XYZ file of C-alpha atoms in Angstrom:
86
model
C -7.535 -11.827 -20.666
C -5.961 -14.423 -23.002
C -8.005 -13.325 -25.889
C -8.651 -9.692 -25.041
C -11.216 -7.794 -23.526
C -14.709 -8.385 -24.847
C -18.012 -6.743 -24.080
C -19.245 -8.950 -21.418
C -16.075 -8.557 -19.395
C -16.001 -4.829 -19.836
C -19.572 -4.483 -18.571
C -19.108 -6.924 -15.638
C -16.113 -4.678 -14.414
C -17.255 -1.312 -15.370
C -21.240 -1.570 -15.346
C -23.552 -0.957 -18.020
C -22.424 2.718 -18.767
C -19.291 1.151 -20.064
C -18.801 2.439 -23.707
C -16.466 0.579 -25.910
C -15.525 1.941 -29.310
C -12.915 1.279 -31.933
C -13.238 4.639 -33.242
C -11.644 7.551 -31.122
C -13.671 9.952 -32.969
C -17.027 8.391 -32.234
C -15.876 8.302 -28.365
C -18.487 10.480 -26.356
C -16.665 13.492 -24.701
C -15.576 12.633 -21.056
C -15.847 15.720 -18.798
C -13.420 14.143 -16.096
C -10.583 14.744 -18.358
C -8.527 17.370 -16.763
C -5.054 18.639 -16.570
C -2.582 16.380 -14.320
C 0.647 17.330 -12.403
C 3.026 14.757 -11.223
C 5.166 15.862 -8.064
C 7.967 13.667 -7.292
C 9.658 14.001 -3.654
C 12.926 12.121 -2.781
C 13.650 12.026 0.695
C 10.038 11.879 1.827
C 7.352 14.479 2.041
C 4.924 15.738 5.032
C 1.182 15.308 5.419
C 1.070 19.284 5.390
C 3.143 19.560 2.176
C 0.421 17.074 0.489
C -2.486 18.910 2.010
C -1.128 22.141 0.562
C -0.893 20.671 -2.762
C -4.128 19.032 -2.942
C -5.854 22.463 -1.839
C -3.688 24.136 -4.679
C -4.724 21.604 -7.056
C -8.309 21.870 -6.196
C -8.441 25.542 -6.422
C -7.128 25.552 -9.934
C -8.722 22.624 -11.003
C -6.137 20.069 -11.964
C -5.370 16.195 -10.889
C -2.564 15.970 -8.289
C -0.233 12.985 -8.516
C 2.119 12.777 -5.670
C 5.205 10.357 -6.067
C 7.521 10.025 -3.004
C 9.938 7.980 -1.582
C 8.184 8.013 1.931
C 5.766 10.323 3.817
C 7.269 11.543 7.127
C 5.720 13.039 10.297
C 6.949 16.022 12.328
C 9.063 14.035 14.875
C 10.935 12.390 11.776
C 11.594 15.608 9.996
C 13.045 17.111 13.085
C 15.045 14.203 13.796
C 16.765 14.797 10.353
C 18.412 17.639 11.295
C 19.583 16.188 14.710
C 21.472 13.296 12.825
C 23.581 16.042 11.301
C 24.591 17.716 14.583
C 25.828 14.575 16.461
C-alpha cells in the first residue's frame, strides 16, 4: 500500500474481527500464540519423517515449520544409496 495500511483495507482482508491498535499493551490476548520450532533438512526429507514431526509437534503443542531442499519418496531414497555403489 503506498500510504500504508488503513482500517478499511485491513477489514477487507481480515474481516470485521480485525483489531488494529498502535499500543501493544492494549492488544487483546491471542490464544493462538504457541511455541514454534524450525526444522531444516538439507538434501531432502521423506513424507514419513514429516509425518512423525507433525505428530510430535501435536503431542507437545508447538508449531512446526519445516524447511527443506526437497521432499523425497521411497524410490528416490533408495536410489541415492545405489549411486554410491556404481
